[in-house]
Coordinates of C-alpha atoms in Angstrom, one line a residue:
X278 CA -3.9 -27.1 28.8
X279 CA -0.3 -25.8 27.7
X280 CA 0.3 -28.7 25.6
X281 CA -1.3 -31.9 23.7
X282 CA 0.2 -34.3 22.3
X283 CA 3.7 -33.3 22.5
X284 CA 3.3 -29.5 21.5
X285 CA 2.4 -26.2 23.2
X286 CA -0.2 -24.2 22.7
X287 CA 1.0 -20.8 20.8
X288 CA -0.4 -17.1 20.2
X289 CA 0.9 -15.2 17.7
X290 CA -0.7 -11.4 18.1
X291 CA 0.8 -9.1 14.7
X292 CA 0.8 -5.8 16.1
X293 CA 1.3 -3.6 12.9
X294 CA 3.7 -0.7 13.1
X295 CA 5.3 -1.6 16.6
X296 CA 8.9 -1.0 16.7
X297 CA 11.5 -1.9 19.4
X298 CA 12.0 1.4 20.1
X299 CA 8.3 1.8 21.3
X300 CA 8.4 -1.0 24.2
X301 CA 8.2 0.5 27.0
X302 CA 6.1 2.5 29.5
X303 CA 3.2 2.8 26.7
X304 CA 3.2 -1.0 26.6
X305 CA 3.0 -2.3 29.9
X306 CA 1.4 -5.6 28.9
X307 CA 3.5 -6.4 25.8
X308 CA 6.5 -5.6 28.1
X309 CA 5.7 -8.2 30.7
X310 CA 6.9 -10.6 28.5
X311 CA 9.8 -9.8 29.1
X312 CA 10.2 -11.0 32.4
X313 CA 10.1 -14.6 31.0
X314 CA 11.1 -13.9 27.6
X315 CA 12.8 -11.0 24.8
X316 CA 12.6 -8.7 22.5
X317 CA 14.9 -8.3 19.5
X318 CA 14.4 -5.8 16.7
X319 CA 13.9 -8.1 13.5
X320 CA 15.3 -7.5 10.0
X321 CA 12.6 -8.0 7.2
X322 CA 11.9 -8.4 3.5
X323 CA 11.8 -5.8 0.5
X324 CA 8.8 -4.9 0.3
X325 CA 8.2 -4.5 3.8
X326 CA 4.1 -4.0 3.8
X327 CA 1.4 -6.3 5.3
X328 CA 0.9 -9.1 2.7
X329 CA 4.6 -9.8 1.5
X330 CA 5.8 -9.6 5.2
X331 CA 3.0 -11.9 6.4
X332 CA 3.8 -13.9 3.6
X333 CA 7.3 -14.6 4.7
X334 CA 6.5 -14.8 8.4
X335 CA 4.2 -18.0 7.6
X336 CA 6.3 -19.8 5.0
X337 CA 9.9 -18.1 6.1
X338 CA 10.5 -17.7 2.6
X339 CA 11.6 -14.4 0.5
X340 CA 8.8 -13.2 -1.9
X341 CA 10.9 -14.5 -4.7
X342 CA 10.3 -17.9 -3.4
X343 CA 6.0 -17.3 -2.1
X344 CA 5.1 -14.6 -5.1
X345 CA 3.7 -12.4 -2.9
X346 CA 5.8 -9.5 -4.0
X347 CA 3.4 -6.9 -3.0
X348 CA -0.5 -5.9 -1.6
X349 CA -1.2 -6.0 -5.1
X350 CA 0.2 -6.4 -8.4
X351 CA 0.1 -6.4 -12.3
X352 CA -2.1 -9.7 -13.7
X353 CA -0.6 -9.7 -17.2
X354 CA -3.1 -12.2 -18.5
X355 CA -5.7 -9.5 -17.3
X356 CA -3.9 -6.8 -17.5
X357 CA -5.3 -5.3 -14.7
X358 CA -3.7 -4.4 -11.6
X359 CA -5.5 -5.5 -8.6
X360 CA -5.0 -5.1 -4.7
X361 CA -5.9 -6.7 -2.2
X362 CA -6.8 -10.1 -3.1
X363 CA -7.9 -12.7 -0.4
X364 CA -7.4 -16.1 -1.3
X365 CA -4.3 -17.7 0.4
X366 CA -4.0 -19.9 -2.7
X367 CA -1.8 -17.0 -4.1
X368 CA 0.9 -17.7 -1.3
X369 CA 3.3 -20.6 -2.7
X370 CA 5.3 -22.8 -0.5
X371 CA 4.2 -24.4 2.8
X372 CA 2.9 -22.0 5.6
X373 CA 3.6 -23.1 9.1
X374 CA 0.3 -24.3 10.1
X375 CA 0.3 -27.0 7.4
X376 CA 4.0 -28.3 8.3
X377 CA 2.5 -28.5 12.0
X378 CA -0.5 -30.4 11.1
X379 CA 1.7 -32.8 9.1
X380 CA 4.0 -33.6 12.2
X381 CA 0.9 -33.7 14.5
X382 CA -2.6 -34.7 12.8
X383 CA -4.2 -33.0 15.6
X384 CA -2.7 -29.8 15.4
X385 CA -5.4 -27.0 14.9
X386 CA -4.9 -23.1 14.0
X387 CA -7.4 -20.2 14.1
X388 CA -6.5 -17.2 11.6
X389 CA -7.9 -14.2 12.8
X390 CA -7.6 -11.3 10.1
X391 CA -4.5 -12.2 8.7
X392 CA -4.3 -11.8 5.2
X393 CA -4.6 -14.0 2.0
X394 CA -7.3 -15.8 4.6
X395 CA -9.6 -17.4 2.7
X396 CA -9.2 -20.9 1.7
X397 CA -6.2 -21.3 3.9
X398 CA -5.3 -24.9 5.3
X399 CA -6.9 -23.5 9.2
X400 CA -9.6 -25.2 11.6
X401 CA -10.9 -21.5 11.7
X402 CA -10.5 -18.4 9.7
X403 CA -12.2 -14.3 10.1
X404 CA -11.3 -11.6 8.0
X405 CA -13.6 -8.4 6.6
X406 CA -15.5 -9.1 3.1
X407 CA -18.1 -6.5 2.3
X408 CA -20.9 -7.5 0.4
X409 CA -21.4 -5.1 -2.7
X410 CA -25.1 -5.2 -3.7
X411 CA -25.9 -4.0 -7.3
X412 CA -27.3 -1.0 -5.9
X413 CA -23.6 0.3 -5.6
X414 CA -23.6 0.1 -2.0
X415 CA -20.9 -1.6 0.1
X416 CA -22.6 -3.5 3.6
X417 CA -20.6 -4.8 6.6
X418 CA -19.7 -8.1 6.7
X419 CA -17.0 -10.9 7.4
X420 CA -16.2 -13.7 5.7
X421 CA -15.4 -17.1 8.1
X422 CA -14.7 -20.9 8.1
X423 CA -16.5 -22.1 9.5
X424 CA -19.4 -20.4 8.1
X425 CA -21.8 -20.2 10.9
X426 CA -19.1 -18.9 12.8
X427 CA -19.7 -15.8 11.0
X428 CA -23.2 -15.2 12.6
X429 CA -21.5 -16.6 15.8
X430 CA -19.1 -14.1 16.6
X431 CA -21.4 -10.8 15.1
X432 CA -24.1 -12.2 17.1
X433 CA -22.2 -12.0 20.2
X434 CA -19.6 -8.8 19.6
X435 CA -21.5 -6.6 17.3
X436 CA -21.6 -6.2 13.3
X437 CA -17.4 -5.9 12.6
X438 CA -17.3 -2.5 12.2
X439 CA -15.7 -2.5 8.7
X440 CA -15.7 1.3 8.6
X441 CA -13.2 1.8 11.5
X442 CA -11.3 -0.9 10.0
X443 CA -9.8 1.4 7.3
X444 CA -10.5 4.9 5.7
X445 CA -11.1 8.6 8.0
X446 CA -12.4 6.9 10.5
X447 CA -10.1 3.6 11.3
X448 CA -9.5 3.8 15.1
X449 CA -9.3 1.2 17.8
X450 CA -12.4 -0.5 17.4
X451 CA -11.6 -2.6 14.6
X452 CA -8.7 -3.9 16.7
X453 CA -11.3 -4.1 20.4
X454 CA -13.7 -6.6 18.0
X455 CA -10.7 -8.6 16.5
X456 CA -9.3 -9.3 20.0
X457 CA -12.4 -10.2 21.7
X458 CA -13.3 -12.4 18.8
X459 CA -10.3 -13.7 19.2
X460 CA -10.0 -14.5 22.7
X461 CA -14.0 -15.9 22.5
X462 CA -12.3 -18.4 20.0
X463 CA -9.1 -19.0 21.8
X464 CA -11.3 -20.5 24.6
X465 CA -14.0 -21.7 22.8
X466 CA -12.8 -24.0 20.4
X467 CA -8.5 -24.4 21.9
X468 CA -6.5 -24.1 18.5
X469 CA -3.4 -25.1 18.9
X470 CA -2.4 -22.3 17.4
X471 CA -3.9 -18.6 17.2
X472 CA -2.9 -15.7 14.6
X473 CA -4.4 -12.5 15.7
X474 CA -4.0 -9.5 13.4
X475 CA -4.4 -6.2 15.3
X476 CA -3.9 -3.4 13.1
X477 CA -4.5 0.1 14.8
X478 CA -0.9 1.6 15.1
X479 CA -1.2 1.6 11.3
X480 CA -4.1 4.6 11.4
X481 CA -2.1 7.7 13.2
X482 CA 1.1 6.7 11.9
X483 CA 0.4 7.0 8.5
X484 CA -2.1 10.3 9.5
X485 CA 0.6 12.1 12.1
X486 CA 3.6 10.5 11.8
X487 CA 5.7 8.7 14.2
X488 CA 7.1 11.9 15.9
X489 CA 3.8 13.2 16.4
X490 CA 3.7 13.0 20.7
X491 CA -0.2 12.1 20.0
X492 CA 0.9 8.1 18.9
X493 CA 1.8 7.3 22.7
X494 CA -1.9 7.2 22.9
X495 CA -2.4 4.8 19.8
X496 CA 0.7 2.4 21.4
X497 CA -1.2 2.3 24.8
X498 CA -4.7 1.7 23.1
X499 CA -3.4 -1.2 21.4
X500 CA -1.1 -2.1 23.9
X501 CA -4.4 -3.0 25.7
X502 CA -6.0 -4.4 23.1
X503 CA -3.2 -7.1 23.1
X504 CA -2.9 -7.2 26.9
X505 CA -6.1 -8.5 26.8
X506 CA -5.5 -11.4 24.2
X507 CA -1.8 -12.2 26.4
X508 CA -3.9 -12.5 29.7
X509 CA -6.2 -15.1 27.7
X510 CA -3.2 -16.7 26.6
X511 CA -1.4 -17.0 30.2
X512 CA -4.4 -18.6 32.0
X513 CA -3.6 -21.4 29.0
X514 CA -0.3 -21.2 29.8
X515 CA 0.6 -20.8 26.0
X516 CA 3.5 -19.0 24.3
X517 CA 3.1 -15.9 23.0
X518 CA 4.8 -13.9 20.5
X519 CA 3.9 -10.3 20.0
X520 CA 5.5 -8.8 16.5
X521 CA 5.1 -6.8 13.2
X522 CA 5.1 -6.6 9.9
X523 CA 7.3 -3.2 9.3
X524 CA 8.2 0.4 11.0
X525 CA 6.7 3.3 9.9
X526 CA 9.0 6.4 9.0
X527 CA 8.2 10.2 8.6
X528 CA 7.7 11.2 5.4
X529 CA 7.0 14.7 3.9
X530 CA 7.7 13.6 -0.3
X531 CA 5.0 11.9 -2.4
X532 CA 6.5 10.8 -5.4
X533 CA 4.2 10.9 -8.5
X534 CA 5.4 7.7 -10.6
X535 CA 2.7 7.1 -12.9
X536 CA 2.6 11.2 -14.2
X537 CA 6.3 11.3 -15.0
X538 CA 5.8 7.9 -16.8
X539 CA 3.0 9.4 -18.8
X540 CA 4.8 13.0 -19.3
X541 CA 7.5 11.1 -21.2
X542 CA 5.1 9.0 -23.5
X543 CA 5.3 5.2 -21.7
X544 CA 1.3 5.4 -20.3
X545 CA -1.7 6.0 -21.6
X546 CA -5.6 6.7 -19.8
X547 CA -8.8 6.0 -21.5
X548 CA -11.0 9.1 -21.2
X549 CA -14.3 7.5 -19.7
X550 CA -17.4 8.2 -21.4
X551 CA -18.5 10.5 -18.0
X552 CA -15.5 12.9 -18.5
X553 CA -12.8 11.1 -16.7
X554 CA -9.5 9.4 -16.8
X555 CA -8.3 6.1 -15.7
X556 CA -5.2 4.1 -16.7
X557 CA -4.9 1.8 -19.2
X558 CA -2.2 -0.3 -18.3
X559 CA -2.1 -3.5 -21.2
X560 CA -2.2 -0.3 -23.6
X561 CA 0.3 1.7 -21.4
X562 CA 4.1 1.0 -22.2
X563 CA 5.5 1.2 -19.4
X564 CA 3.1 1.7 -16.0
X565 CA 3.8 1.7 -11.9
X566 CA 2.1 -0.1 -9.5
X567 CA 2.6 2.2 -6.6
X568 CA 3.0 0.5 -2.9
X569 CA 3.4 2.7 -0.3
X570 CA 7.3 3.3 -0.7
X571 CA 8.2 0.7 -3.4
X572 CA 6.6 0.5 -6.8
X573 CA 6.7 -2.5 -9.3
X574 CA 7.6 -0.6 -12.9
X575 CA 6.0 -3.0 -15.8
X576 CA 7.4 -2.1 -18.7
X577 CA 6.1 -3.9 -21.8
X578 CA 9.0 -4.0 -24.4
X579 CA 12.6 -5.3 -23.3
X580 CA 13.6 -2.6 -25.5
X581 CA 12.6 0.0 -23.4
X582 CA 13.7 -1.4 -19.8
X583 CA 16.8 0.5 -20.3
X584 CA 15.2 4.1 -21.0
X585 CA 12.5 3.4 -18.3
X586 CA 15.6 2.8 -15.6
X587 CA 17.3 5.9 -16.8
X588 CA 14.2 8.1 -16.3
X589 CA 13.0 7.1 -12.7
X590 CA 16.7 7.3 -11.7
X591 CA 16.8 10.9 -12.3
X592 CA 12.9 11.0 -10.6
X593 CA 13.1 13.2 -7.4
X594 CA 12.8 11.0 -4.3
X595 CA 13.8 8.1 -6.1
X596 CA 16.3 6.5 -3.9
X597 CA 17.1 3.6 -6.3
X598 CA 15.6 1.0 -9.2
X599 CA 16.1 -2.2 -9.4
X600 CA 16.2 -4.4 -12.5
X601 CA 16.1 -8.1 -12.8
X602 CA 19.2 -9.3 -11.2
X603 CA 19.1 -6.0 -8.8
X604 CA 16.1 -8.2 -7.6
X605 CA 17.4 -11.6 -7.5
X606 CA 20.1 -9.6 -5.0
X607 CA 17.1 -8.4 -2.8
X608 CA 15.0 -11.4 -2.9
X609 CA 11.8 -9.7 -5.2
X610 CA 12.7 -11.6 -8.5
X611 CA 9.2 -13.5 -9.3
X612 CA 7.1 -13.4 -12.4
X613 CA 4.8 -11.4 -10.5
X614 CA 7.4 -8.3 -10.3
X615 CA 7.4 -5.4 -12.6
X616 CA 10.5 -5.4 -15.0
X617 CA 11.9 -2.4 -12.5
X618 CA 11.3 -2.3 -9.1
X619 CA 11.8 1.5 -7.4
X620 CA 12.7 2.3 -3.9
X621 CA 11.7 5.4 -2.6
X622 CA 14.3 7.8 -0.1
X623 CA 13.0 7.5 3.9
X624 CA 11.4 11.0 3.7
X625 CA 9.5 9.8 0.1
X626 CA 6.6 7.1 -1.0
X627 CA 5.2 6.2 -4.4
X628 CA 1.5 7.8 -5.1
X629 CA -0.8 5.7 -8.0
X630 CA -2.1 9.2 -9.6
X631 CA -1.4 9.0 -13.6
X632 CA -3.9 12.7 -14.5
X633 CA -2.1 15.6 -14.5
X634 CA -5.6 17.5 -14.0
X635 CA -7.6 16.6 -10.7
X636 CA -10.8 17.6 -12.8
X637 CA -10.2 13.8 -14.4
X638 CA -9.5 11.7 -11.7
X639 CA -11.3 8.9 -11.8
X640 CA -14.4 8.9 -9.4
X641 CA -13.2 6.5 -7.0
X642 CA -10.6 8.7 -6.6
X643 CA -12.3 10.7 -4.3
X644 CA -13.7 7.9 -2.3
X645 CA -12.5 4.4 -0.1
X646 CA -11.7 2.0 -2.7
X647 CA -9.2 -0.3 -2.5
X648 CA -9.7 -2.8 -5.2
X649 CA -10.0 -0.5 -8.0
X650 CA -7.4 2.0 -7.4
X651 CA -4.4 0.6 -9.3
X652 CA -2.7 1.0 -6.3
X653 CA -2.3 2.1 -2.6
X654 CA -3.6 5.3 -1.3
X655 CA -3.2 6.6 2.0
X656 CA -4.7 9.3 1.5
X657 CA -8.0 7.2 1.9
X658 CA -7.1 8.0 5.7
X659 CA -8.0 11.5 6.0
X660 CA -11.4 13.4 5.0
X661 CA -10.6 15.5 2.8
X662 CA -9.4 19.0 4.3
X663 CA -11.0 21.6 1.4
X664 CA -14.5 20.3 2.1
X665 CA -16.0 23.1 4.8
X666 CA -18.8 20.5 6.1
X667 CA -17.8 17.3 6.3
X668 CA -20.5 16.1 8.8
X669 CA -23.4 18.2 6.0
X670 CA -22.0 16.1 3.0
X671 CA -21.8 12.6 5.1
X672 CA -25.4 13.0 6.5
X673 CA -26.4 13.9 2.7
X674 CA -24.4 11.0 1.0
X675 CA -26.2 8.4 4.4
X676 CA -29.8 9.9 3.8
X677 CA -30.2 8.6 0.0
X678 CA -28.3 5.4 1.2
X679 CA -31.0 5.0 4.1
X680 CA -34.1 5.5 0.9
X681 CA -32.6 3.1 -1.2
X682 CA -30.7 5.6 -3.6
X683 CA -27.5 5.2 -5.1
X684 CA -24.9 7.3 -3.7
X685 CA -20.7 8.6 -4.0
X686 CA -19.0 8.5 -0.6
X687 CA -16.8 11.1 -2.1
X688 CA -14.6 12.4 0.9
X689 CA -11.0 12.1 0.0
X690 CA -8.8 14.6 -0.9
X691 CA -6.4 14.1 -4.2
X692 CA -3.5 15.9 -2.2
X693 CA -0.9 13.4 -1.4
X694 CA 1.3 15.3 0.9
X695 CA -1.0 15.5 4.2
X696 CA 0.1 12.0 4.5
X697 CA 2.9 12.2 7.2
X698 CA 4.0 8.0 7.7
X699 CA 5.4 5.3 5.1
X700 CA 6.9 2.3 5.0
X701 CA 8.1 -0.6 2.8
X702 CA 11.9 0.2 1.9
X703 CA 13.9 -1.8 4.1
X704 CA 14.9 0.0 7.4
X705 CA 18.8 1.9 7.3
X706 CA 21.0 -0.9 9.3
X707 CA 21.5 2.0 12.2
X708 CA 17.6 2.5 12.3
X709 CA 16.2 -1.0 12.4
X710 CA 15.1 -0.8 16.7
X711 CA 13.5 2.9 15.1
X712 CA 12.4 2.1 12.0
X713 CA 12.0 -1.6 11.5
X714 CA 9.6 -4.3 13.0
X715 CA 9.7 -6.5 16.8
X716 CA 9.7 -9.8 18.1
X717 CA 8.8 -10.2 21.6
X718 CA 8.4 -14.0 22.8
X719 CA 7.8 -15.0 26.3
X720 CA 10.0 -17.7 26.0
X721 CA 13.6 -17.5 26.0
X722 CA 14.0 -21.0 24.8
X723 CA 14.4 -19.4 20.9
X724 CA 16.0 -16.5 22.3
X725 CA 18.5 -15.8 19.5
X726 CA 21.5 -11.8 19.1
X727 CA 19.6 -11.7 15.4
X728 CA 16.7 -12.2 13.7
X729 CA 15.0 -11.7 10.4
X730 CA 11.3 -12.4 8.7
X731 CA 12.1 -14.9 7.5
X732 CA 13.5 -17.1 11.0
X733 CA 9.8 -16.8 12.6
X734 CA 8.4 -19.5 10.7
X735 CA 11.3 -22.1 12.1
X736 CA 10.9 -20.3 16.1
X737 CA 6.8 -20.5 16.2
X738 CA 7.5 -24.7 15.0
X739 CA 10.5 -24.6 17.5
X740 CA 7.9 -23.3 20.2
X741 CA 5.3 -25.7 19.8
X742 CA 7.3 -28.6 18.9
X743 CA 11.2 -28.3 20.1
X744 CA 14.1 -27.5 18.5

């Protein structure tokens, strides 16, 4: 059925990375929207990665207004940084699926792998939580809402295959099991409204760039991958809208933050007791909390706001720094936002590293681990180049896994410039159809010259409900 009630049925597939530029012959079943609907390049938020953007697209609010001014961020109470936190309690303000329930007490929504998923105000909810045994090891797993439907969907599609969901070897697969899970709850259980997060275009690009000719393979992988999920969605004859969080550009300049801050005396690292260094940021006077291209500069005395700015103006590859009404301008003033917020040039993004000595790095360093590094690392992406046998030191690290032993994955690299793709600065206003996100709908009914991030949550309500 296309509608109940008074409202159509909706599918919302977030196809990260996909620009306007890349609709076309690569993406044959995204473009068939088009014969019914549009496709507008779409303006978006500072920062422009996955959890601020999402963030925005569900409550159409700036992260000023929902908090979520990053992937992760500085807990002063803590005083630890952490990333990639689930709970959708950290979003504030209403998210579209609870102002639809409120006009229709029937209206249902199934949130497949978007983020801040658990405990969010949906009929049904997947997204990937390993299970860390005290061994050290880290299993396979999803967390769901139901929770039966957990053992419902694995059962039928295969353990989630966690380990091509990100790190060297993220590739299609992740996406293939999200959309079949997807479309097996789309028909299974009718939600009124589906999110489906498919993520793959965010692998290469980051790895190869976007000029690298190889990505017109990644587009038409996922391009499938969604086709499959908008055939599902015809046969219900619901709307669909295809979009994205952000663009990725080239970039050839890592900027190393957190080592300039320490070289001039604002952090400070605790030398661990097995001879290595991490960050000590409630000790630290001034710290960054790298994010792909922007970084959130906490600096703990007012006093020393003013030197901080003056230092990471002059920092190569700093294109500017924001301080506190810079941000009320661009919509990132929250509690939750460093002191300074710092925008990297197009060609440059912000690395977490604070050693000036890779013999102390910190041992997750060298290994997948996105909740203790105090901040993003794409260099998680790639195995690490200067080992000669990669395959040797895997099927060593797997064998004392397999007898019960613990083990260090230690495969990445601490060499920040093999990383080729960035994003999160907002795109030039000549580059947005290159360098920004999409909006495809196949309905012209909220056809609109112009839209922005923060317009989507008002056009998927106008969708289901009417203008």
């Amino acid at each position: 059925m296309s509608s109940r009630n008074g409202f159509r049925r909706l599918v919302v597939i977030n196809v990260v990375g996909l620009t306007h530029e890349m609709i076309g012959v690569n993406t044959p079943n995204i473009s068939r929207l088009l014969d019914t609907g549009f496709a507008r390049p779409m303006a978006t938020v500072l920062p422009a990665v996955t959890c601020s953007v999402q963030a925005t697209l569900l409550t159409g609010l700036m992260p000023a207004q929902h908090g979520i001014v990053a992937n992760g961020w500085y807990f002063r109470e803590l005083a630890e940084v952490m990333f990639w936190k689930q709970s959708n309690h950290l979003i504030q303000g209403e998210r579209v699926f609870q102002t639809a329930k409120q006009r229709d007490a029937s209206h249902t929504t199934a949130k497949m792998f978007w983020w801040y998923n658990m405990y969010a105000d949906v009929q049904w909810s997947v997204t990937p939580r390993p299970s860390y045994p005290a061994d050290g090891r880290k299993v396979m797993d999803i967390y769901s809402e139901p929770p039966e439907f957990r053992n419902e969907l694995q059962n039928k599609f295969g353990r989630f295959p966690l380990f091509n969901f990100w790190g060297p070897t993220a590739d299609i697969r992740s996406s293939a099991w999200i959309a079949n899970a997807s479309i097996e709850v789309f028909r299974k259980y009718q939600p009124s409204m589906l999110l489906v997060y498919l993520p793959h275009l965010d692998y290469n690009l980051q790895r190869l760039g976007p000029k690298d000719p190889r990505i017109s393979e990644d587009i038409r992988l996922v391009d499938h991958e969604a086709g499959k999920l908008i055939d599902a969605a015809q046969e219900a004859d619901a709307d669909i809208v295809v979009l994205s969080e952000y663009g990725i550009t080239e970039v050839n300049q890592p900027i190393h933050i957190n080592r300039a801050l320490r070289n001039a005396g604002f952090l400070r690292v605790r030398m661990e007791p097995l001879g290595w260094e991490t960050l000590d940021c409630g000790a630290s006077k001034a710290f960054a909390v790298a994010d792909h291209q922007v970084a959130h500069v906490y600096v703990q005395r007012p006093d020393d706001v003013a030197r901080v700015k003056a230092l990471l103006e002059r920092l190569d590859g700093v294109e500017k720094v924001l301080d506190r009404e810079a941000q009320r301008e661009a919509g990132i003033d929250h509690e939750r936002s460093g002191e300074l917020v710092c925008v990297s040039h197009r060609n440059a993004w912000f690395t977490y590293y604070f050693w000036q000595d890779d013999r102390l790095a910190p041992d997750y360093a060298r290994t997948v681990d996105i909740h203790r590094k105090p901040g993003y690392d794409p260099v998680e992406l790639f195995i690490d180049p200067t080992i000669r046998f990669p395959k040797l030191r895997i099927a060593n690290r797997l064998a004392r896994k397999m007898l019960g032993f613990r083990y260090y994955m230690d495969m990445i690299g601490l060499d920040a410039g093999i990383v080729r793709g960035s994003h999160g600065r907002l795109p030039d206003a000549n580059r947005l159809a290159e360098d920004g996100p999409v909006l495809i709908c196949s309905s012209k009914r909220v056809e609109r010259d112009e839209l922005h991030a923060t317009d989507v949550r008002n056009l998927m309500l106008n969708l289901q409900f009417g203008g």
